[in-house]
mmCIF file of C-alpha atoms in Angstrom:
data_model
loop_
_atom_site.group_PDB
_atom_site.id
_atom_site.type_symbol
_atom_site.label_atom_id
_atom_site.label_comp_id
_atom_site.label_asym_id
_atom_site.label_seq_id
_atom_site.Cartn_x
_atom_site.Cartn_y
_atom_site.Cartn_z
ATOM 1 C CA MET A 1362 33.621 13.306 -24.867
ATOM 2 C CA GLN A 1363 31.081 15.583 -23.110
ATOM 3 C CA ALA A 1364 28.438 13.789 -21.150
ATOM 4 C CA VAL A 1365 25.734 14.476 -18.443
ATOM 5 C CA ILE A 1366 25.882 12.331 -15.301
ATOM 6 C CA ALA A 1367 23.340 11.839 -12.596
ATOM 7 C CA ILE A 1368 25.684 11.501 -9.693
ATOM 8 C CA ASP A 1369 22.992 10.206 -7.338
ATOM 9 C CA HIS A 1370 19.274 10.092 -7.153
ATOM 10 C CA GLY A 1371 17.429 13.360 -6.299
ATOM 11 C CA GLY A 1372 16.458 16.763 -7.792
ATOM 12 C CA PRO A 1373 17.885 18.466 -10.912
ATOM 13 C CA GLU A 1374 20.885 19.379 -9.024
ATOM 14 C CA VAL A 1375 22.371 15.955 -9.106
ATOM 15 C CA LEU A 1376 22.789 16.176 -12.909
ATOM 16 C CA THR A 1377 26.377 17.160 -13.695
ATOM 17 C CA ALA A 1378 27.995 18.103 -17.036
ATOM 18 C CA VAL A 1379 31.275 16.301 -17.467
ATOM 19 C CA PRO A 1380 33.493 17.744 -20.329
ATOM 20 C CA ALA A 1381 35.774 14.683 -20.489
ATOM 21 C CA HIS A 1382 33.661 11.535 -19.751
ATOM 22 C CA PRO A 1383 35.103 8.083 -21.136
ATOM 23 C CA GLU A 1384 33.845 7.303 -24.568
ATOM 24 C CA PRO A 1385 31.799 3.998 -24.547
ATOM 25 C CA ARG A 1386 32.892 1.151 -26.902
ATOM 26 C CA PRO A 1387 30.537 -1.011 -28.768
ATOM 27 C CA GLY A 1388 30.411 -4.647 -27.858
ATOM 28 C CA ASN A 1389 28.892 -7.565 -29.542
ATOM 29 C CA GLY A 1390 25.660 -6.498 -31.390
ATOM 30 C CA ARG A 1391 26.091 -2.925 -30.371
ATOM 31 C CA VAL A 1392 26.702 0.231 -32.292
ATOM 32 C CA LEU A 1393 28.306 3.607 -31.265
ATOM 33 C CA VAL A 1394 26.288 6.530 -32.334
ATOM 34 C CA GLU A 1395 27.377 10.080 -32.856
ATOM 35 C CA VAL A 1396 24.514 11.919 -31.130
ATOM 36 C CA ALA A 1397 22.876 14.928 -32.977
ATOM 37 C CA ALA A 1398 20.026 15.445 -30.549
ATOM 38 C CA SER A 1399 18.520 13.814 -27.574
ATOM 39 C CA GLY A 1400 15.062 13.888 -26.371
ATOM 40 C CA VAL A 1401 14.156 14.894 -22.795
ATOM 41 C CA ASN A 1402 11.309 12.760 -21.472
ATOM 42 C CA PHE A 1403 9.633 12.267 -18.053
ATOM 43 C CA ILE A 1404 11.195 8.803 -17.625
ATOM 44 C CA ASP A 1405 14.428 10.624 -17.514
ATOM 45 C CA ILE A 1406 13.208 12.548 -14.493
ATOM 46 C CA SER A 1407 11.682 9.383 -12.952
ATOM 47 C CA GLN A 1408 15.094 7.510 -13.238
ATOM 48 C CA ARG A 1409 16.925 10.599 -11.823
ATOM 49 C CA ARG A 1410 14.348 10.918 -8.830
ATOM 50 C CA GLY A 1411 15.076 7.175 -8.045
ATOM 51 C CA VAL A 1412 11.417 6.179 -8.921
ATOM 52 C CA PHE A 1413 12.960 3.652 -11.207
ATOM 53 C CA ALA A 1414 16.065 2.183 -9.574
ATOM 54 C CA VAL A 1415 18.927 2.820 -12.012
ATOM 55 C CA PRO A 1416 22.295 2.398 -10.198
ATOM 56 C CA THR A 1417 24.114 5.710 -9.819
ATOM 57 C CA PRO A 1418 26.145 7.333 -11.202
ATOM 58 C CA PHE A 1419 24.582 7.034 -14.705
ATOM 59 C CA VAL A 1420 24.239 8.905 -17.934
ATOM 60 C CA PRO A 1421 20.495 9.548 -18.365
ATOM 61 C CA GLY A 1422 18.483 9.784 -21.756
ATOM 62 C CA VAL A 1423 16.473 7.069 -23.403
ATOM 63 C CA GLU A 1424 15.929 8.842 -26.862
ATOM 64 C CA ALA A 1425 18.271 10.321 -29.396
ATOM 65 C CA ALA A 1426 19.124 10.461 -33.072
ATOM 66 C CA GLY A 1427 22.488 10.638 -34.926
ATOM 67 C CA THR A 1428 24.950 9.033 -37.132
ATOM 68 C CA VAL A 1429 26.470 5.351 -36.785
ATOM 69 C CA ALA A 1430 30.246 6.065 -35.751
ATOM 70 C CA GLU A 1431 31.564 2.554 -35.277
ATOM 71 C CA LEU A 1432 29.985 -0.900 -35.372
ATOM 72 C CA GLY A 1433 30.554 -3.608 -32.895
ATOM 73 C CA PRO A 1434 31.125 -7.324 -33.695
ATOM 74 C CA GLU A 1435 28.336 -9.245 -35.150
ATOM 75 C CA VAL A 1436 26.302 -6.143 -36.194
ATOM 76 C CA THR A 1437 24.681 -6.471 -39.587
ATOM 77 C CA GLY A 1438 22.184 -4.205 -41.375
ATOM 78 C CA PHE A 1439 23.982 -0.937 -40.531
ATOM 79 C CA ALA A 1440 27.035 0.841 -41.925
ATOM 80 C CA VAL A 1441 29.175 3.700 -40.524
ATOM 81 C CA GLY A 1442 27.460 6.952 -41.678
ATOM 82 C CA ASP A 1443 23.903 5.643 -41.458
ATOM 83 C CA ARG A 1444 21.438 8.053 -39.869
ATOM 84 C CA VAL A 1445 19.646 6.277 -37.055
ATOM 85 C CA ALA A 1446 17.418 7.032 -33.955
ATOM 86 C CA TRP A 1447 16.325 4.952 -30.820
ATOM 87 C CA ALA A 1448 13.980 5.186 -27.919
ATOM 88 C CA MET A 1449 14.399 2.723 -25.015
ATOM 89 C CA ASP A 1450 17.071 0.140 -25.285
ATOM 90 C CA GLY A 1451 15.953 -2.066 -22.382
ATOM 91 C CA SER A 1452 13.765 -1.763 -19.264
ATOM 92 C CA VAL A 1453 13.072 1.323 -17.087
ATOM 93 C CA THR A 1454 15.934 0.528 -14.815
ATOM 94 C CA THR A 1455 18.416 0.638 -17.483
ATOM 95 C CA ALA A 1456 20.966 3.570 -17.982
ATOM 96 C CA TYR A 1457 20.736 4.479 -21.627
ATOM 97 C CA GLY A 1458 23.431 7.211 -21.942
ATOM 98 C CA ALA A 1459 21.716 9.521 -24.592
ATOM 99 C CA TYR A 1460 22.773 12.695 -22.643
ATOM 100 C CA ALA A 1461 26.044 12.644 -24.396
ATOM 101 C CA GLN A 1462 28.102 13.388 -27.468
ATOM 102 C CA ARG A 1463 28.254 9.599 -28.236
ATOM 103 C CA ALA A 1464 26.283 6.663 -27.018
ATOM 104 C CA VAL A 1465 26.335 2.797 -27.513
ATOM 105 C CA VAL A 1466 23.000 1.214 -28.627
ATOM 106 C CA SER A 1467 21.902 -2.325 -29.301
ATOM 107 C CA ALA A 1468 21.692 -2.696 -33.134
ATOM 108 C CA ASP A 1469 18.193 -4.284 -32.815
ATOM 109 C CA ARG A 1470 16.923 -1.107 -31.057
ATOM 110 C CA LEU A 1471 17.952 1.236 -33.950
ATOM 111 C CA VAL A 1472 15.666 2.615 -36.531
ATOM 112 C CA PRO A 1473 16.643 4.165 -39.747
ATOM 113 C CA ILE A 1474 15.908 7.804 -40.224
ATOM 114 C CA PRO A 1475 14.293 8.179 -43.693
ATOM 115 C CA ASP A 1476 15.477 10.648 -46.379
ATOM 116 C CA GLY A 1477 13.893 13.982 -45.821
ATOM 117 C CA LEU A 1478 13.755 13.928 -42.084
ATOM 118 C CA ASP A 1479 16.447 15.535 -39.978
ATOM 119 C CA ALA A 1480 17.929 14.299 -36.871
ATOM 120 C CA GLU A 1481 16.354 16.754 -34.690
ATOM 121 C CA SER A 1482 12.904 16.083 -36.012
ATOM 122 C CA ALA A 1483 13.565 12.336 -35.474
ATOM 123 C CA ALA A 1484 14.777 12.745 -31.869
ATOM 124 C CA SER A 1485 11.810 15.081 -31.183
ATOM 125 C CA VAL A 1486 9.045 12.682 -32.461
ATOM 126 C CA LEU A 1487 10.173 9.058 -32.005
ATOM 127 C CA MET A 1488 9.608 8.379 -28.245
ATOM 128 C CA HIS A 1489 6.354 10.386 -27.993
ATOM 129 C CA GLY A 1490 5.196 9.194 -31.398
ATOM 130 C CA MET A 1491 5.545 5.431 -30.847
ATOM 131 C CA THR A 1492 4.101 6.084 -27.313
ATOM 132 C CA ALA A 1493 0.945 7.749 -28.815
ATOM 133 C CA HIS A 1494 0.748 5.048 -31.315
ATOM 134 C CA TYR A 1495 0.488 2.092 -28.902
ATOM 135 C CA LEU A 1496 -1.557 4.084 -26.607
ATOM 136 C CA THR A 1497 -4.341 4.731 -29.217
ATOM 137 C CA HIS A 1498 -3.868 1.406 -31.152
ATOM 138 C CA ASP A 1499 -3.411 -1.063 -28.393
ATOM 139 C CA ALA A 1500 -3.500 0.064 -24.733
ATOM 140 C CA TYR A 1501 -6.867 1.465 -25.633
ATOM 141 C CA ARG A 1502 -8.032 1.053 -29.309
ATOM 142 C CA VAL A 1503 -9.664 4.456 -30.120
ATOM 143 C CA ARG A 1504 -12.631 4.054 -32.359
ATOM 144 C CA PRO A 1505 -14.524 6.772 -34.399
ATOM 145 C CA GLY A 1506 -16.839 8.565 -32.371
ATOM 146 C CA ASP A 1507 -15.108 7.973 -29.055
ATOM 147 C CA THR A 1508 -14.618 10.740 -26.521
ATOM 148 C CA VAL A 1509 -11.305 10.572 -24.803
ATOM 149 C CA VAL A 1510 -9.598 12.757 -22.259
ATOM 150 C CA VAL A 1511 -5.947 13.569 -22.725
ATOM 151 C CA HIS A 1512 -4.115 15.152 -19.716
ATOM 152 C CA ALA A 1513 -1.259 17.630 -20.091
ATOM 153 C CA ALA A 1514 -2.208 18.032 -23.723
ATOM 154 C CA ALA A 1515 0.169 20.941 -24.349
ATOM 155 C CA GLY A 1516 3.005 18.985 -23.362
ATOM 156 C CA GLY A 1517 5.263 16.837 -25.853
ATOM 157 C CA LEU A 1518 3.544 13.572 -25.350
ATOM 158 C CA GLY A 1519 0.054 15.005 -24.885
ATOM 159 C CA GLY A 1520 0.201 17.138 -28.080
ATOM 160 C CA VAL A 1521 1.223 13.875 -30.115
ATOM 161 C CA LEU A 1522 -1.169 11.833 -28.390
ATOM 162 C CA THR A 1523 -4.119 14.138 -29.078
ATOM 163 C CA GLN A 1524 -3.190 14.109 -32.825
ATOM 164 C CA TYR A 1525 -3.186 10.297 -32.887
ATOM 165 C CA ALA A 1526 -6.459 10.143 -31.162
ATOM 166 C CA VAL A 1527 -8.065 12.800 -33.506
ATOM 167 C CA ALA A 1528 -6.609 10.979 -36.514
ATOM 168 C CA ARG A 1529 -8.536 7.794 -35.313
ATOM 169 C CA GLY A 1530 -11.788 9.630 -35.170
ATOM 170 C CA ALA A 1531 -11.976 10.472 -31.495
ATOM 171 C CA ARG A 1532 -13.290 13.774 -29.868
ATOM 172 C CA VAL A 1533 -10.439 14.868 -27.501
ATOM 173 C CA ILE A 1534 -11.077 16.718 -24.328
ATOM 174 C CA ALA A 1535 -7.729 18.183 -23.286
ATOM 175 C CA THR A 1536 -6.513 19.371 -19.892
ATOM 176 C CA VAL A 1537 -3.673 21.861 -19.402
ATOM 177 C CA SER A 1538 -1.979 23.483 -16.368
ATOM 178 C CA ASP A 1539 -2.092 27.064 -17.573
ATOM 179 C CA PRO A 1540 -4.776 29.156 -19.827
ATOM 180 C CA ALA A 1541 -1.661 30.175 -21.852
ATOM 181 C CA LYS A 1542 -1.403 26.624 -23.118
ATOM 182 C CA HIS A 1543 -5.151 26.389 -24.460
ATOM 183 C CA ASP A 1544 -3.966 27.431 -27.991
ATOM 184 C CA ARG A 1545 -1.331 24.748 -28.163
ATOM 185 C CA ALA A 1546 -3.771 22.048 -27.188
ATOM 186 C CA ARG A 1547 -6.344 23.314 -29.702
ATOM 187 C CA ALA A 1548 -3.642 23.361 -32.415
ATOM 188 C CA ALA A 1549 -3.200 19.715 -31.733
ATOM 189 C CA GLY A 1550 -6.842 19.040 -32.428
ATOM 190 C CA ALA A 1551 -8.495 19.143 -28.999
ATOM 191 C CA ASP A 1552 -12.301 19.851 -29.183
ATOM 192 C CA LEU A 1553 -12.539 21.237 -25.664
ATOM 193 C CA VAL A 1554 -9.629 22.481 -23.454
ATOM 194 C CA LEU A 1555 -10.033 22.495 -19.790
ATOM 195 C CA GLY A 1556 -8.006 23.227 -16.535
ATOM 196 C CA TYR A 1557 -7.498 20.682 -14.037
ATOM 197 C CA ASP A 1558 -9.945 22.068 -11.384
ATOM 198 C CA GLY A 1559 -13.178 20.431 -11.662
ATOM 199 C CA PHE A 1560 -12.375 18.835 -14.835
ATOM 200 C CA ALA A 1561 -14.399 15.580 -14.061
ATOM 201 C CA GLU A 1562 -17.673 17.600 -13.847
ATOM 202 C CA ARG A 1563 -16.980 19.434 -17.033
ATOM 203 C CA VAL A 1564 -16.221 16.116 -18.918
ATOM 204 C CA ARG A 1565 -19.679 14.906 -17.651
ATOM 205 C CA GLU A 1566 -21.335 18.085 -18.967
ATOM 206 C CA ALA A 1567 -19.540 17.848 -22.249
ATOM 207 C CA THR A 1568 -20.788 14.269 -22.803
ATOM 208 C CA ASP A 1569 -24.328 14.763 -21.545
ATOM 209 C CA GLY A 1570 -23.763 12.849 -18.422
ATOM 210 C CA TRP A 1571 -22.435 9.904 -20.220
ATOM 211 C CA GLY A 1572 -18.630 10.130 -19.539
ATOM 212 C CA ALA A 1573 -15.532 9.688 -21.467
ATOM 213 C CA ASP A 1574 -14.760 6.293 -23.165
ATOM 214 C CA ALA A 1575 -11.127 6.603 -22.026
ATOM 215 C CA VAL A 1576 -8.818 8.752 -20.000
ATOM 216 C CA TYR A 1577 -5.056 9.016 -20.904
ATOM 217 C CA ASP A 1578 -3.410 10.081 -17.658
ATOM 218 C CA GLY A 1579 0.305 10.823 -17.468
ATOM 219 C CA VAL A 1580 -0.063 13.246 -14.410
ATOM 220 C CA GLY A 1581 -0.865 10.568 -11.933
ATOM 221 C CA ALA A 1582 -1.764 11.291 -8.182
ATOM 222 C CA ALA A 1583 -3.285 14.667 -8.766
ATOM 223 C CA THR A 1584 -5.690 13.735 -11.606
ATOM 224 C CA PHE A 1585 -6.315 9.922 -11.028
ATOM 225 C CA ASP A 1586 -9.543 10.073 -9.093
ATOM 226 C CA GLY A 1587 -11.099 12.924 -11.269
ATOM 227 C CA GLY A 1588 -10.064 10.671 -14.218
ATOM 228 C CA LEU A 1589 -12.042 7.702 -12.911
ATOM 229 C CA ALA A 1590 -15.037 9.971 -12.100
ATOM 230 C CA SER A 1591 -14.984 11.168 -15.810
ATOM 231 C CA LEU A 1592 -15.359 7.563 -17.370
ATOM 232 C CA ARG A 1593 -18.433 6.129 -18.605
ATOM 233 C CA THR A 1594 -19.717 2.641 -17.484
ATOM 234 C CA ARG A 1595 -17.017 0.101 -18.749
ATOM 235 C CA GLY A 1596 -14.713 2.947 -19.681
ATOM 236 C CA THR A 1597 -10.908 2.668 -19.524
ATOM 237 C CA MET A 1598 -8.187 4.457 -17.324
ATOM 238 C CA VAL A 1599 -4.972 4.326 -19.120
ATOM 239 C CA LEU A 1600 -2.476 5.519 -16.478
ATOM 240 C CA LEU A 1601 0.767 6.204 -18.307
ATOM 241 C CA GLY A 1602 2.735 8.044 -15.869
ATOM 242 C CA GLY A 1603 3.032 9.996 -12.594
ATOM 243 C CA ALA A 1604 4.350 13.544 -13.252
ATOM 244 C CA SER A 1605 2.570 14.744 -10.043
ATOM 245 C CA GLY A 1606 3.473 11.559 -8.102
ATOM 246 C CA PRO A 1607 2.624 8.006 -8.387
ATOM 247 C CA VAL A 1608 -0.897 6.478 -7.682
ATOM 248 C CA ARG A 1609 -0.616 4.353 -4.442
ATOM 249 C CA ASP A 1610 -2.670 1.867 -2.449
ATOM 250 C CA PHE A 1611 -5.343 1.598 -5.028
ATOM 251 C CA ASP A 1612 -8.430 -0.466 -4.024
ATOM 252 C CA THR A 1613 -9.431 -2.391 -7.116
ATOM 253 C CA GLY A 1614 -13.018 -2.647 -5.712
ATOM 254 C CA ARG A 1615 -13.457 1.194 -6.800
ATOM 255 C CA LEU A 1616 -13.496 0.034 -10.379
ATOM 256 C CA LEU A 1617 -16.638 -2.113 -9.794
ATOM 257 C CA GLY A 1618 -18.285 0.665 -7.838
ATOM 258 C CA ALA A 1619 -17.629 3.226 -10.668
ATOM 259 C CA GLY A 1620 -19.147 1.081 -13.357
ATOM 260 C CA SER A 1621 -17.083 -1.870 -14.094
ATOM 261 C CA LEU A 1622 -14.164 0.206 -15.234
ATOM 262 C CA TYR A 1623 -10.896 -0.897 -16.743
ATOM 263 C CA LEU A 1624 -7.544 0.171 -15.649
ATOM 264 C CA THR A 1625 -4.265 -0.499 -17.503
ATOM 265 C CA ARG A 1626 -0.730 0.797 -16.762
ATOM 266 C CA PRO A 1627 1.294 0.346 -19.922
ATOM 267 C CA GLY A 1628 4.943 1.063 -20.725
ATOM 268 C CA ILE A 1629 6.420 1.660 -24.113
ATOM 269 C CA ALA A 1630 9.272 -1.151 -23.609
ATOM 270 C CA ASP A 1631 6.417 -3.931 -23.723
ATOM 271 C CA TYR A 1632 4.950 -2.562 -27.129
ATOM 272 C CA ILE A 1633 8.264 -2.421 -28.939
ATOM 273 C CA ARG A 1634 9.954 -5.696 -27.577
ATOM 274 C CA ASP A 1635 9.652 -7.270 -31.013
ATOM 275 C CA ARG A 1636 11.809 -5.699 -33.689
ATOM 276 C CA THR A 1637 8.972 -6.008 -36.239
ATOM 277 C CA GLU A 1638 6.622 -4.152 -33.852
ATOM 278 C CA LEU A 1639 9.213 -1.466 -33.276
ATOM 279 C CA LEU A 1640 10.020 -0.814 -36.986
ATOM 280 C CA ALA A 1641 6.222 -0.788 -37.764
ATOM 281 C CA ARG A 1642 5.509 1.926 -35.154
ATOM 282 C CA ALA A 1643 8.575 4.072 -35.967
ATOM 283 C CA HIS A 1644 7.672 3.861 -39.636
ATOM 284 C CA ASP A 1645 4.133 4.991 -38.931
ATOM 285 C CA VAL A 1646 5.597 7.977 -36.862
ATOM 286 C CA PHE A 1647 8.163 8.921 -39.352
ATOM 287 C CA GLU A 1648 5.721 8.730 -42.284
ATOM 288 C CA ARG A 1649 3.179 11.004 -40.583
ATOM 289 C CA THR A 1650 5.811 13.441 -39.597
ATOM 290 C CA LEU A 1651 7.206 13.676 -43.353
ATOM 291 C CA SER A 1652 3.762 14.010 -44.765
ATOM 292 C CA GLY A 1653 2.787 16.778 -42.220
ATOM 293 C CA ALA A 1654 -0.039 14.815 -40.745
ATOM 294 C CA LEU A 1655 1.939 14.625 -37.369
ATOM 295 C CA ARG A 1656 3.279 17.996 -36.301
ATOM 296 C CA VAL A 1657 5.712 18.235 -33.288
ATOM 297 C CA HIS A 1658 6.302 21.532 -31.396
ATOM 298 C CA VAL A 1659 9.944 21.786 -30.139
ATOM 299 C CA GLY A 1660 9.616 23.839 -27.063
ATOM 300 C CA GLY A 1661 13.290 24.079 -26.140
ATOM 301 C CA ARG A 1662 16.692 23.310 -27.305
ATOM 302 C CA TYR A 1663 19.440 23.147 -24.633
ATOM 303 C CA PRO A 1664 23.319 22.494 -24.750
ATOM 304 C CA LEU A 1665 24.299 19.430 -22.708
ATOM 305 C CA ALA A 1666 25.660 21.857 -19.995
ATOM 306 C CA LEU A 1667 22.158 22.903 -19.416
ATOM 307 C CA ALA A 1668 20.500 19.475 -18.941
ATOM 308 C CA ARG A 1669 19.714 20.556 -15.389
ATOM 309 C CA ARG A 1670 17.686 23.491 -16.652
ATOM 310 C CA ALA A 1671 15.745 21.416 -19.150
ATOM 311 C CA HIS A 1672 14.719 19.073 -16.255
ATOM 312 C CA GLU A 1673 13.506 21.912 -14.163
ATOM 313 C CA ASP A 1674 11.494 23.431 -17.037
ATOM 314 C CA LEU A 1675 9.808 20.028 -17.792
ATOM 315 C CA GLU A 1676 9.048 19.330 -14.053
ATOM 316 C CA SER A 1677 7.814 22.851 -13.354
ATOM 317 C CA ARG A 1678 5.309 22.672 -16.386
ATOM 318 C CA ARG A 1679 6.938 25.825 -17.690
ATOM 319 C CA SER A 1680 7.514 24.283 -21.010
ATOM 320 C CA THR A 1681 5.417 23.057 -23.887
ATOM 321 C CA GLY A 1682 6.053 20.633 -26.633
ATOM 322 C CA LYS A 1683 9.296 18.481 -26.741
ATOM 323 C CA LEU A 1684 12.539 19.520 -25.131
ATOM 324 C CA LEU A 1685 15.791 18.485 -26.891
ATOM 325 C CA LEU A 1686 19.514 18.477 -25.740
ATOM 326 C CA ILE A 1687 21.886 19.449 -28.563
ATOM 327 C CA PRO A 1688 25.504 18.067 -27.904
#
């Protein structure tokens, strides 16, 4: 089968398309899935860079949708031909194998794709949708009337996160890297769209000096200090990634000095550990997508052979919305 392999940790150049990679076999409790579409996510880049120590070589990709091709022993609840999707099948140091024509997944991590939703849509929305769900319902519980800052709001996750925050009654102040992306953030429901330069002062101005209730920061090093300066007393910094680099050597005393702030560094794996929780979040995401309440913009579709280009586009911020690989 065709697959993409990260031959080592490093830049996009370590991604190599292999036309005849050995097909995986499903063991106990696992399922072989014929992949229709794979989502490209920043965790893939972090694993490729070696931020998360996945042993090399490995097949990247934490999210995909497709059709059940074969059941391993002791699998119940699924049949060959079922349409399924998944996002994360273990820890951040696990190789997931979604950048391939076929992948093996734990049966308890698969979610059924409902009638009326195509596989590409499922692959484009599941990871970001469940992430936005736990971020707005659990990591920081958004309440009506809150003001929240969403960084990279024109990106795949940022756009979905903005929609979830607005649906919960928040006013969203969005940041984007390029003026050309303002319309994309506004289309997601942002009330105010800013560039990154001086955003903390603009947030203060927009809230009459009060500050934001929460900041959702997937950018990391470049925006973290400004995010803290944007928060109200006892506000919450939700650090969900580090696209610009990780936040290092943080002095927790700064939280006290800035107004008894809260800081959390969540990850989706800890919010879908239980299958009941996984299915509940996936159901909410898929139902919102089917009803039109949640809209996902697919910013690019690439064949597996161009996975390297997809990573380059995502890292360089040239893209908007969700990027997909199509085997």
